[in-house]
Short mmCIF file of C-alpha atoms and ligand atoms in Angstrom, two decimals:
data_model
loop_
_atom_site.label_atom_id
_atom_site.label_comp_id
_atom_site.label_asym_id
_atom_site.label_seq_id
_atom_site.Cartn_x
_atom_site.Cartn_y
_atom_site.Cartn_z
CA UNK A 1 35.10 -14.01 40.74
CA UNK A 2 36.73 -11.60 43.48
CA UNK A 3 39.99 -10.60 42.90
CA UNK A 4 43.04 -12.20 45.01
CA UNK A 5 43.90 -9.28 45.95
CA UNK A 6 40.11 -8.44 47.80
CA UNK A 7 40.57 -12.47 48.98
CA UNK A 8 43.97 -11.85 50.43
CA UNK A 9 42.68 -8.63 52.14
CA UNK A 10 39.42 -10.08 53.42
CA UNK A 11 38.82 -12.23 56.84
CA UNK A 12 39.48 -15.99 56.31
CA UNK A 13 41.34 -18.92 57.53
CA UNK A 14 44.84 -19.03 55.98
CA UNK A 15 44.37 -20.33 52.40
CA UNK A 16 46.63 -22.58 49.92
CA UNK A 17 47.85 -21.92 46.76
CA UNK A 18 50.74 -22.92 44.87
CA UNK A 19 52.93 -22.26 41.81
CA UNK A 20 53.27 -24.24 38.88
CA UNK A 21 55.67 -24.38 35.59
CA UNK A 22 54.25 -24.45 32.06
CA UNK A 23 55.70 -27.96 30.81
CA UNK A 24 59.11 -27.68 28.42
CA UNK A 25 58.55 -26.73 25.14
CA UNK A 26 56.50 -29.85 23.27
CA UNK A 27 56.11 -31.11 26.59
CA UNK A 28 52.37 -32.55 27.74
CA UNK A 29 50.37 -30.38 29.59
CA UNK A 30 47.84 -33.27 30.49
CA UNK A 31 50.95 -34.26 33.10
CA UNK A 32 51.45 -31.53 34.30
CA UNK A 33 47.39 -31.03 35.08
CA UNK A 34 47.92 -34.95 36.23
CA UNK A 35 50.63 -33.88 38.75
CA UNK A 36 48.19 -30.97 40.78
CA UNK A 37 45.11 -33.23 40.34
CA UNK A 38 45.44 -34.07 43.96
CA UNK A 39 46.07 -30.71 45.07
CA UNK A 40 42.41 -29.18 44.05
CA UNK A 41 41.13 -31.82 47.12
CA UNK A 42 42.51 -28.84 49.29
CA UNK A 43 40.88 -25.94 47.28
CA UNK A 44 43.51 -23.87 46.38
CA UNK A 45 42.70 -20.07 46.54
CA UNK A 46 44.16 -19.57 43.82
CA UNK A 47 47.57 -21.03 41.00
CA UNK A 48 50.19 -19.14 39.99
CA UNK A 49 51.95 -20.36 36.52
CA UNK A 50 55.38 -19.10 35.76
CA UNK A 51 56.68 -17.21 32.70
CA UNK A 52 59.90 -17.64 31.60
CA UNK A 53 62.31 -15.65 29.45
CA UNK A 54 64.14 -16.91 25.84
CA UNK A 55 67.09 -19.41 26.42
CA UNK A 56 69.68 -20.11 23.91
CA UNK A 57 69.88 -23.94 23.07
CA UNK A 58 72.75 -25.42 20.48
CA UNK A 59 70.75 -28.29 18.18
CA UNK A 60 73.09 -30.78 16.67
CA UNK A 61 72.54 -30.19 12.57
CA UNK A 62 74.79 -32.72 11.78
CA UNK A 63 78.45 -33.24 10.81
CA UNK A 64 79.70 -32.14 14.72
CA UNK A 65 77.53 -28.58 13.40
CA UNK A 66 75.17 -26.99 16.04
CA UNK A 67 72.90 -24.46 15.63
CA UNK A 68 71.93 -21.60 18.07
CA UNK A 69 68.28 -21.90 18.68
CA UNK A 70 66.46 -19.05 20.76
CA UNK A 71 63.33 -19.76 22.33
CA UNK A 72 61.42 -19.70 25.53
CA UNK A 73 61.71 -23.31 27.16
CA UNK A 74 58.57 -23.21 28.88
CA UNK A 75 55.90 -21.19 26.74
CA UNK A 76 52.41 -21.69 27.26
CA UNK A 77 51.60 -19.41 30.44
CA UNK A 78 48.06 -17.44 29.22
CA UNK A 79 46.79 -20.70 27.73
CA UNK A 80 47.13 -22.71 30.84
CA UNK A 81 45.72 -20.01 33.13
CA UNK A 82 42.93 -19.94 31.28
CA UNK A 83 42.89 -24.44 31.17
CA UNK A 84 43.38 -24.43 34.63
CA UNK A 85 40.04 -22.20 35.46
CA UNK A 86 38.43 -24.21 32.74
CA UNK A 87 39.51 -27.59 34.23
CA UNK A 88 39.21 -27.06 38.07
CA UNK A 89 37.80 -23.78 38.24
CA UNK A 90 40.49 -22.25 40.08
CA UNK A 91 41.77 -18.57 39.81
CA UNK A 92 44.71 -18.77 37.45
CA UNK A 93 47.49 -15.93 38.38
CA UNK A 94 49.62 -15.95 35.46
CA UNK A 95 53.19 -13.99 35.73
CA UNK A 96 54.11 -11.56 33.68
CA UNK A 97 57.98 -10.64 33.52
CA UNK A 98 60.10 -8.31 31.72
CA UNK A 99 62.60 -10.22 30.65
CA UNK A 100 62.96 -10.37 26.81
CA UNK A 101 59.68 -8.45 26.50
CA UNK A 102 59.19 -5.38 24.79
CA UNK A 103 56.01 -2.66 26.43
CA UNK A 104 54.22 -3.45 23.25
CA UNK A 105 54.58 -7.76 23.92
CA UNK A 106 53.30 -6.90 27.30
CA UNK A 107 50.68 -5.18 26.35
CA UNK A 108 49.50 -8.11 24.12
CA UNK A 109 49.31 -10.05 26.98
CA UNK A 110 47.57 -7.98 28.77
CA UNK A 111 45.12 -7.91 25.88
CA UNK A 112 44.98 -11.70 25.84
CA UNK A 113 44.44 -11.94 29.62
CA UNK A 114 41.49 -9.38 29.53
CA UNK A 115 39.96 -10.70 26.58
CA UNK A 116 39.81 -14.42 28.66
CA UNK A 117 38.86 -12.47 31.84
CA UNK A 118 41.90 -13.41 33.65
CA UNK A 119 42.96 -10.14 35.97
CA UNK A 120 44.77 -11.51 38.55
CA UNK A 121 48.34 -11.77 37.37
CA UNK A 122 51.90 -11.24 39.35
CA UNK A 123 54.19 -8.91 38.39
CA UNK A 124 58.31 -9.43 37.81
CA UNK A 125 61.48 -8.35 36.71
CA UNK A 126 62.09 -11.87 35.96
CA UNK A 127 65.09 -13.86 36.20
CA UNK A 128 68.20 -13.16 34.63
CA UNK A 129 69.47 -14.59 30.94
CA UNK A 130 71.38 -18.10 31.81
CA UNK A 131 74.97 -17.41 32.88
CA UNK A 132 74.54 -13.62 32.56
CA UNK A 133 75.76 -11.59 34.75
CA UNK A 134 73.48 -9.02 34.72
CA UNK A 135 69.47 -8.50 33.94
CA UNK A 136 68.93 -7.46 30.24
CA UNK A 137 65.74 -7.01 28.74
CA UNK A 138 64.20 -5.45 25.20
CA UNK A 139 65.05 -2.54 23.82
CA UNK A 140 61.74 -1.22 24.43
CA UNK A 141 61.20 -3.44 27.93
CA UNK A 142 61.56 -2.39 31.73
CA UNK A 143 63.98 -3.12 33.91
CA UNK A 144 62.51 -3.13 37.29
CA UNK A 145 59.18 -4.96 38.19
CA UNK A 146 58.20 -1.11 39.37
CA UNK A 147 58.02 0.22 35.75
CA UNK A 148 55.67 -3.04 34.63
CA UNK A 149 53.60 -1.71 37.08
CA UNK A 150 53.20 1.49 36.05
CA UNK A 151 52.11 0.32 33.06
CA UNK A 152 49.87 -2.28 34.55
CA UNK A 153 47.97 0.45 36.26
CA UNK A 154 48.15 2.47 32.45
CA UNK A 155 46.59 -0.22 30.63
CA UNK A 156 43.99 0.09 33.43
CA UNK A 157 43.43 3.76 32.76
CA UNK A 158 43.12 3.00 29.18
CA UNK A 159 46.80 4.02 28.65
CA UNK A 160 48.77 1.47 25.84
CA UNK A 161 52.31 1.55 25.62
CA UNK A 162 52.36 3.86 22.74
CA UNK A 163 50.75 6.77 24.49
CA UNK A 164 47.70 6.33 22.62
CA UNK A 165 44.47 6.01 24.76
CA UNK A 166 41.91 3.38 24.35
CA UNK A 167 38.16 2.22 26.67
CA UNK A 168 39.84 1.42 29.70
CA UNK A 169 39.23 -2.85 30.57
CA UNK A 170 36.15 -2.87 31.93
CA UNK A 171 37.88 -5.44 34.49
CA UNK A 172 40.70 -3.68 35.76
CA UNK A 173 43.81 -5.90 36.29
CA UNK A 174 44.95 -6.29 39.93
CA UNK A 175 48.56 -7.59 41.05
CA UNK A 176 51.22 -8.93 43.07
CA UNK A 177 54.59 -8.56 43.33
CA UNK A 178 57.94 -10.67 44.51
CA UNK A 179 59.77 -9.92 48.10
CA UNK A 180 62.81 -11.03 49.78
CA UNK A 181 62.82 -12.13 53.69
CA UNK A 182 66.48 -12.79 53.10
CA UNK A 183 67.04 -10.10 50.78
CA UNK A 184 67.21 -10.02 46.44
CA UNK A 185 70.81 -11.16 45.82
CA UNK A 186 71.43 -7.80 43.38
CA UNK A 187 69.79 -5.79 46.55
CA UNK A 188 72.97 -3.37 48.41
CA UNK A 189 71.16 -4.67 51.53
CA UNK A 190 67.49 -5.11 52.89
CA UNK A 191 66.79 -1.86 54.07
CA UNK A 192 67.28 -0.85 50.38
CA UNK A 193 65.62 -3.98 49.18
CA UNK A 194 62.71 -2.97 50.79
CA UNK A 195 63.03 0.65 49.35
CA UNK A 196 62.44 -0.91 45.85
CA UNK A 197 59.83 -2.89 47.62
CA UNK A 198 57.76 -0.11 48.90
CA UNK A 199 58.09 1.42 45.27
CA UNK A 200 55.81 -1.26 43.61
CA UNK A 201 53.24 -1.62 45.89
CA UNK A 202 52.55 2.69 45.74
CA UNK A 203 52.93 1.63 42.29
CA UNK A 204 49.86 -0.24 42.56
CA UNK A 205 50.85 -3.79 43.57
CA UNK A 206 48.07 -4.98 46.09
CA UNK A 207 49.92 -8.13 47.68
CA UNK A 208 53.40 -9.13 47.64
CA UNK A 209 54.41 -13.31 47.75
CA UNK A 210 57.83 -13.89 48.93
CA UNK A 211 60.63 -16.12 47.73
CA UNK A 212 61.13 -19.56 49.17
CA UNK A 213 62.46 -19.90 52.48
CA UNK A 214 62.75 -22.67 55.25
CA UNK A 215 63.61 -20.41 58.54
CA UNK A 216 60.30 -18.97 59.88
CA UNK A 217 62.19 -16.27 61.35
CA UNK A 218 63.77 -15.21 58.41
CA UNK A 219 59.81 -14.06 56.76
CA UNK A 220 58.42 -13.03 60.49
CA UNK A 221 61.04 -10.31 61.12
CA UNK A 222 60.83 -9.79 57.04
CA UNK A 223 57.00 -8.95 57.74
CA UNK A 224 58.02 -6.84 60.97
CA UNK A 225 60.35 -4.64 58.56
CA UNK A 226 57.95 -4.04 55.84
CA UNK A 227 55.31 -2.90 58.07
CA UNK A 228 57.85 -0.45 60.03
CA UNK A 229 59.04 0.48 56.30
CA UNK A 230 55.11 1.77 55.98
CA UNK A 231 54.14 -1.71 53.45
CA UNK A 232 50.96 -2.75 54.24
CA UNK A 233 50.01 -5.28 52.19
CA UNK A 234 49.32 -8.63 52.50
CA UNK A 235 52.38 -10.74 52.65
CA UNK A 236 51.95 -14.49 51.48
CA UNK A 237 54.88 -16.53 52.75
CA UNK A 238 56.49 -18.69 49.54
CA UNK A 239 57.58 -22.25 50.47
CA UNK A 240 59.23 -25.21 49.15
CA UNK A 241 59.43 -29.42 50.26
CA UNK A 242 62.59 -30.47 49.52
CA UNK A 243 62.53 -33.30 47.34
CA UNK A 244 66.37 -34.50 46.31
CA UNK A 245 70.00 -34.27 47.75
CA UNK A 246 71.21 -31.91 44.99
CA UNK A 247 68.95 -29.12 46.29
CA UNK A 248 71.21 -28.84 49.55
CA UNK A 249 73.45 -27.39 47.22
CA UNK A 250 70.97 -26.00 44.14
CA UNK A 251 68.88 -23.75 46.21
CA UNK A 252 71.26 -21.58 48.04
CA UNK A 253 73.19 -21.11 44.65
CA UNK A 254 70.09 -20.17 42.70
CA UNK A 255 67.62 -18.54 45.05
CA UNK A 256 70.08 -16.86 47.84
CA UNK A 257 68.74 -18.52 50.68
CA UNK A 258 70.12 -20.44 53.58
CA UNK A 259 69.03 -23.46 54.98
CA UNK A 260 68.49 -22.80 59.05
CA UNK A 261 71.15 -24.94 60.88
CA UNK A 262 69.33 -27.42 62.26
CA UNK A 263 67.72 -28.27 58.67
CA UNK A 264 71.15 -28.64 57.57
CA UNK A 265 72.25 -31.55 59.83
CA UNK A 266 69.59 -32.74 59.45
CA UNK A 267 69.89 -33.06 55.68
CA UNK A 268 73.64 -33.96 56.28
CA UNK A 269 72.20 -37.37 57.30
CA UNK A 270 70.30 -38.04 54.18
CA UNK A 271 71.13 -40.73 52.21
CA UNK A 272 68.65 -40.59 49.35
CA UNK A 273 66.29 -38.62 47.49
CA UNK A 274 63.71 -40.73 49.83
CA UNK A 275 65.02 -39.43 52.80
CA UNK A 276 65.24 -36.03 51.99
CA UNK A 277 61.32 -35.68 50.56
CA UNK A 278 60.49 -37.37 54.32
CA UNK A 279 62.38 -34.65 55.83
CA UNK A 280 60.91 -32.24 53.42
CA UNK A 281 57.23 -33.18 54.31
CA UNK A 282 58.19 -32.92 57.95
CA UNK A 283 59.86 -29.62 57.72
CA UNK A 284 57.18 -28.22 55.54
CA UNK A 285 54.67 -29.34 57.69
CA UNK A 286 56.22 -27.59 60.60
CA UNK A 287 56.74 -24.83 58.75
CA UNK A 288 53.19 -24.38 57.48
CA UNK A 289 51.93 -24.96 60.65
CA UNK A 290 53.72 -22.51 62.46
CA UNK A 291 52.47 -19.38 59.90
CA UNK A 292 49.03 -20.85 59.55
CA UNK A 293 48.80 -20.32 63.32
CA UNK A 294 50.57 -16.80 62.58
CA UNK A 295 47.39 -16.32 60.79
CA UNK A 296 49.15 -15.54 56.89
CA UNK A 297 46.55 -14.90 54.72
CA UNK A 298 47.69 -17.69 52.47
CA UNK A 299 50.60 -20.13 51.96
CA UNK A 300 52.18 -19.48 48.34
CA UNK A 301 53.68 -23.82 47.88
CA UNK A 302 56.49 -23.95 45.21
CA UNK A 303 54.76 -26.83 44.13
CA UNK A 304 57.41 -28.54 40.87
CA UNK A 305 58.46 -31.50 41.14
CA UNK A 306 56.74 -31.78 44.72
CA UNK A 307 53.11 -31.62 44.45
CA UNK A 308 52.28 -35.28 46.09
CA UNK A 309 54.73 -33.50 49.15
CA UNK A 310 52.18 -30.11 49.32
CA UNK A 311 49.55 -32.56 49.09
CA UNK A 312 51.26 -34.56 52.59
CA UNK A 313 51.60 -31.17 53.88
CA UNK A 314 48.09 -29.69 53.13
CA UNK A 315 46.13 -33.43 54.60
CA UNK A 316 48.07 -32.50 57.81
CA UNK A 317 47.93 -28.67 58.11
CA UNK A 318 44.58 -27.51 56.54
P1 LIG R 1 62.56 -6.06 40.96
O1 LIG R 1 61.51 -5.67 41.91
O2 LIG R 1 62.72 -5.25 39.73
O3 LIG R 1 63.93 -6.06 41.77
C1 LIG R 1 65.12 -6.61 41.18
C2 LIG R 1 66.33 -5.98 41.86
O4 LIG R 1 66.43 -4.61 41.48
C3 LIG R 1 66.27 -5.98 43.39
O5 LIG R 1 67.58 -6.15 43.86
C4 LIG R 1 65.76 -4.59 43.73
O6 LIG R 1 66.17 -4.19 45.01
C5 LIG R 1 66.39 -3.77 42.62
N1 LIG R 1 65.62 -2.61 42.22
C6 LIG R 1 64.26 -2.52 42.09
N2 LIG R 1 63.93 -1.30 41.65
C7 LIG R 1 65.07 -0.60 41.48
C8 LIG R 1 65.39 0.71 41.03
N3 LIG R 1 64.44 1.57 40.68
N4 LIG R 1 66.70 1.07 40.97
C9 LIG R 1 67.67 0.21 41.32
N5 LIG R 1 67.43 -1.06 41.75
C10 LIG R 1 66.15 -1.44 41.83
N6 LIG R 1 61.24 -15.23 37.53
C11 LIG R 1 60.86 -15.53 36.26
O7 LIG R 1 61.66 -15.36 35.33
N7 LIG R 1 59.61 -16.01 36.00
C12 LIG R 1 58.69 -16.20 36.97
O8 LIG R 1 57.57 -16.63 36.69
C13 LIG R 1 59.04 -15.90 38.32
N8 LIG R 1 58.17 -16.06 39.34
C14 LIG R 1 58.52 -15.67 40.61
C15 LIG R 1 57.58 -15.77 41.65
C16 LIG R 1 57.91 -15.38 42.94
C17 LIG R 1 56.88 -15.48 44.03
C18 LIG R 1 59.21 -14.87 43.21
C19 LIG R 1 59.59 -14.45 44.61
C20 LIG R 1 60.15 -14.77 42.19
C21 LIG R 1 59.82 -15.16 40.89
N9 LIG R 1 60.73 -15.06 39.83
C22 LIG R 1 60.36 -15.39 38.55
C23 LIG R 1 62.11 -14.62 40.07
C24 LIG R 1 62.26 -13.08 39.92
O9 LIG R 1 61.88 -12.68 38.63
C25 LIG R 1 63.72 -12.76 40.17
O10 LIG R 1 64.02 -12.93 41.53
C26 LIG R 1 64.21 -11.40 39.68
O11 LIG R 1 65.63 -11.39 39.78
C27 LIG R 1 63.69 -10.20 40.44
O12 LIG R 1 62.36 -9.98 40.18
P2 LIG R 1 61.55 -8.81 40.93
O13 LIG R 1 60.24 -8.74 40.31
O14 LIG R 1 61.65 -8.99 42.39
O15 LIG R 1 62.45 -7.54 40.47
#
């Protein structure tokens, strides 16, 4: 199978692919397969599946007692990358993150991934630990998305974590990394943004997929200033159908984005969840539209809770 990477960088009509969350811990994973059964009509390029770092939960024990409980929410990542190729055939791009992850965990993955022949993978800081206010990882784990690459690219030269050397993967692992049109909310300001940007892809990143965003000309003029900031990879625009009146407020809060103004009145006048997945499928569908013409090499669809809206979007775009 070629690499995203080579299919991002080779001549084609803009693809689709889309993102997906492992289900909560004990959850079923033959829903969440249910849920992007429609989407394979479409032939996704390729499906991203999150990672996602511990979380602290209290568990009633009894007698008004709770206990702390660590544990990732959502684990399961490798094993459905490698159900989802098995499944629908599709190229899996599992992320890997640094949160909570020490170089030697990462470097089990990476074992795991090469031993299933999965060497497409996306590469993260990750998200921060609930109501932190800052990033922390591991001891032993990086702190910046540019370090995992470097020892992405190690592992690759036969380099593990431990300085020891071993027969480089005969499949080398290619990846992607995250960018900002409207800037990563820790980031002084884009210019510098895009410094740290520029850092992982000459530290090997071949492709960068961008957060969510619904204004067009926020991720044009993003595009404009990475190629004047000398980043020439392929940039694969990230968007999301809104699907539910709390989102007006949730997405700004959690992913730094703002709504263009004319999607906010618009969403001003919705009166219920309904309503605002209608508007979501229309504004999705414009958007999509308007960078498939722009010739993107692929459209990255944030995909929870919303795959029968990607599905709307992809019968009318593709
Ligand atoms: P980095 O590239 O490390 O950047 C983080 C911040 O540090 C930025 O402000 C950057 O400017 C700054 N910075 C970078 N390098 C340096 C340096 N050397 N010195 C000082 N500052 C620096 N999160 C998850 O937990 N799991 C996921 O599966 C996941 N998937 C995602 C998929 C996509 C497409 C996107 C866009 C985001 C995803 N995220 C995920 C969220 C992401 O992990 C967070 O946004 C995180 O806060 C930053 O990750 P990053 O890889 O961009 O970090």
């Amino acid at each position: 199978m070629e690499s995203v990477a080579s299919f991002l960088k080779s001549e084609h009509p803009t693809a689709l692919s889309f993102e997906i969350l492992p289900p909560v811990r004990g959850g079923s994973i033959e829903r969440t397969l249910d849920s992007i059964r429609p989407l394979m009509e479409f032939a996704p390029a390729y499906v991203n599946i999150t990672t996602h770092r511990n979380e602290v939960t209290y568990n009633h024990v009894g007698g008004g007692s709770y206990r702390a409980c660590t544990a990732q929410k959502r684990p399961g990542t490798v094993a459905i990358a490698a159900l989802l190729r098995e499944r629908f055939g599709v190229r899996p791009v599992p992320h890997i993150i640094c949160g909570d992850y020490s170089r030697r965990e990462i470097e089990d993955q990476l074992i795991d991934l090469s031993y299933l022949g999965i060497t497409d993978v996306l590469a993260l800081r990750g998200d921060r630990e609930r109501n932190a206010a800052t990033f922390t990882t591991s001891p032993d784990g990086h702190t910046h998305a540019a370090s995992l690459a470097t020892q992405i690219c190690d592992f690759n030269n036969g380099r593990m974590s431990d300085g020891s050397t071993m027969t480089p993967p005969a499949q080398p692992f290619t990846f992607g990394v995250a960018g900002y049109p409207e800037k990563h909310e820790e980031a002084m300001n884009l210019h510098v943004d895009l410094q740290h940007l520029k850092a992982k892809v000459e530290g090997g990143a071949s492709y960068i997929v961008t957060q969510m965003f619904f204004d067009n000309a926020r991720f044009f003029d993003f595009v404009k200033r990475c190629r004047e900031a000398g980043i020439n990879v392929p940039i694969v625009p990230g968007i999301k159908p809104l699907t539910s009146l709390r989102q007006m407020s949730l997405l700004p809060r959690i992913f730094h984005i703002d709504f263009p103004t004319e999607l906010s009145e618009l969403l001003l006048r919705c009166k219920s969840d309904e309503e605002v997945r209608q508007l979501g499928i229309e504004w999705g569908a414009r958007q999509a539209t308007e960078l498939k013409a722009a010739n993107v090499p692929s459209i990255h669809f944030y995909a929870m809770h919303a795959a029968q809206s990607v599905a709307e979007i992809a019968r009318r775009v593709y």
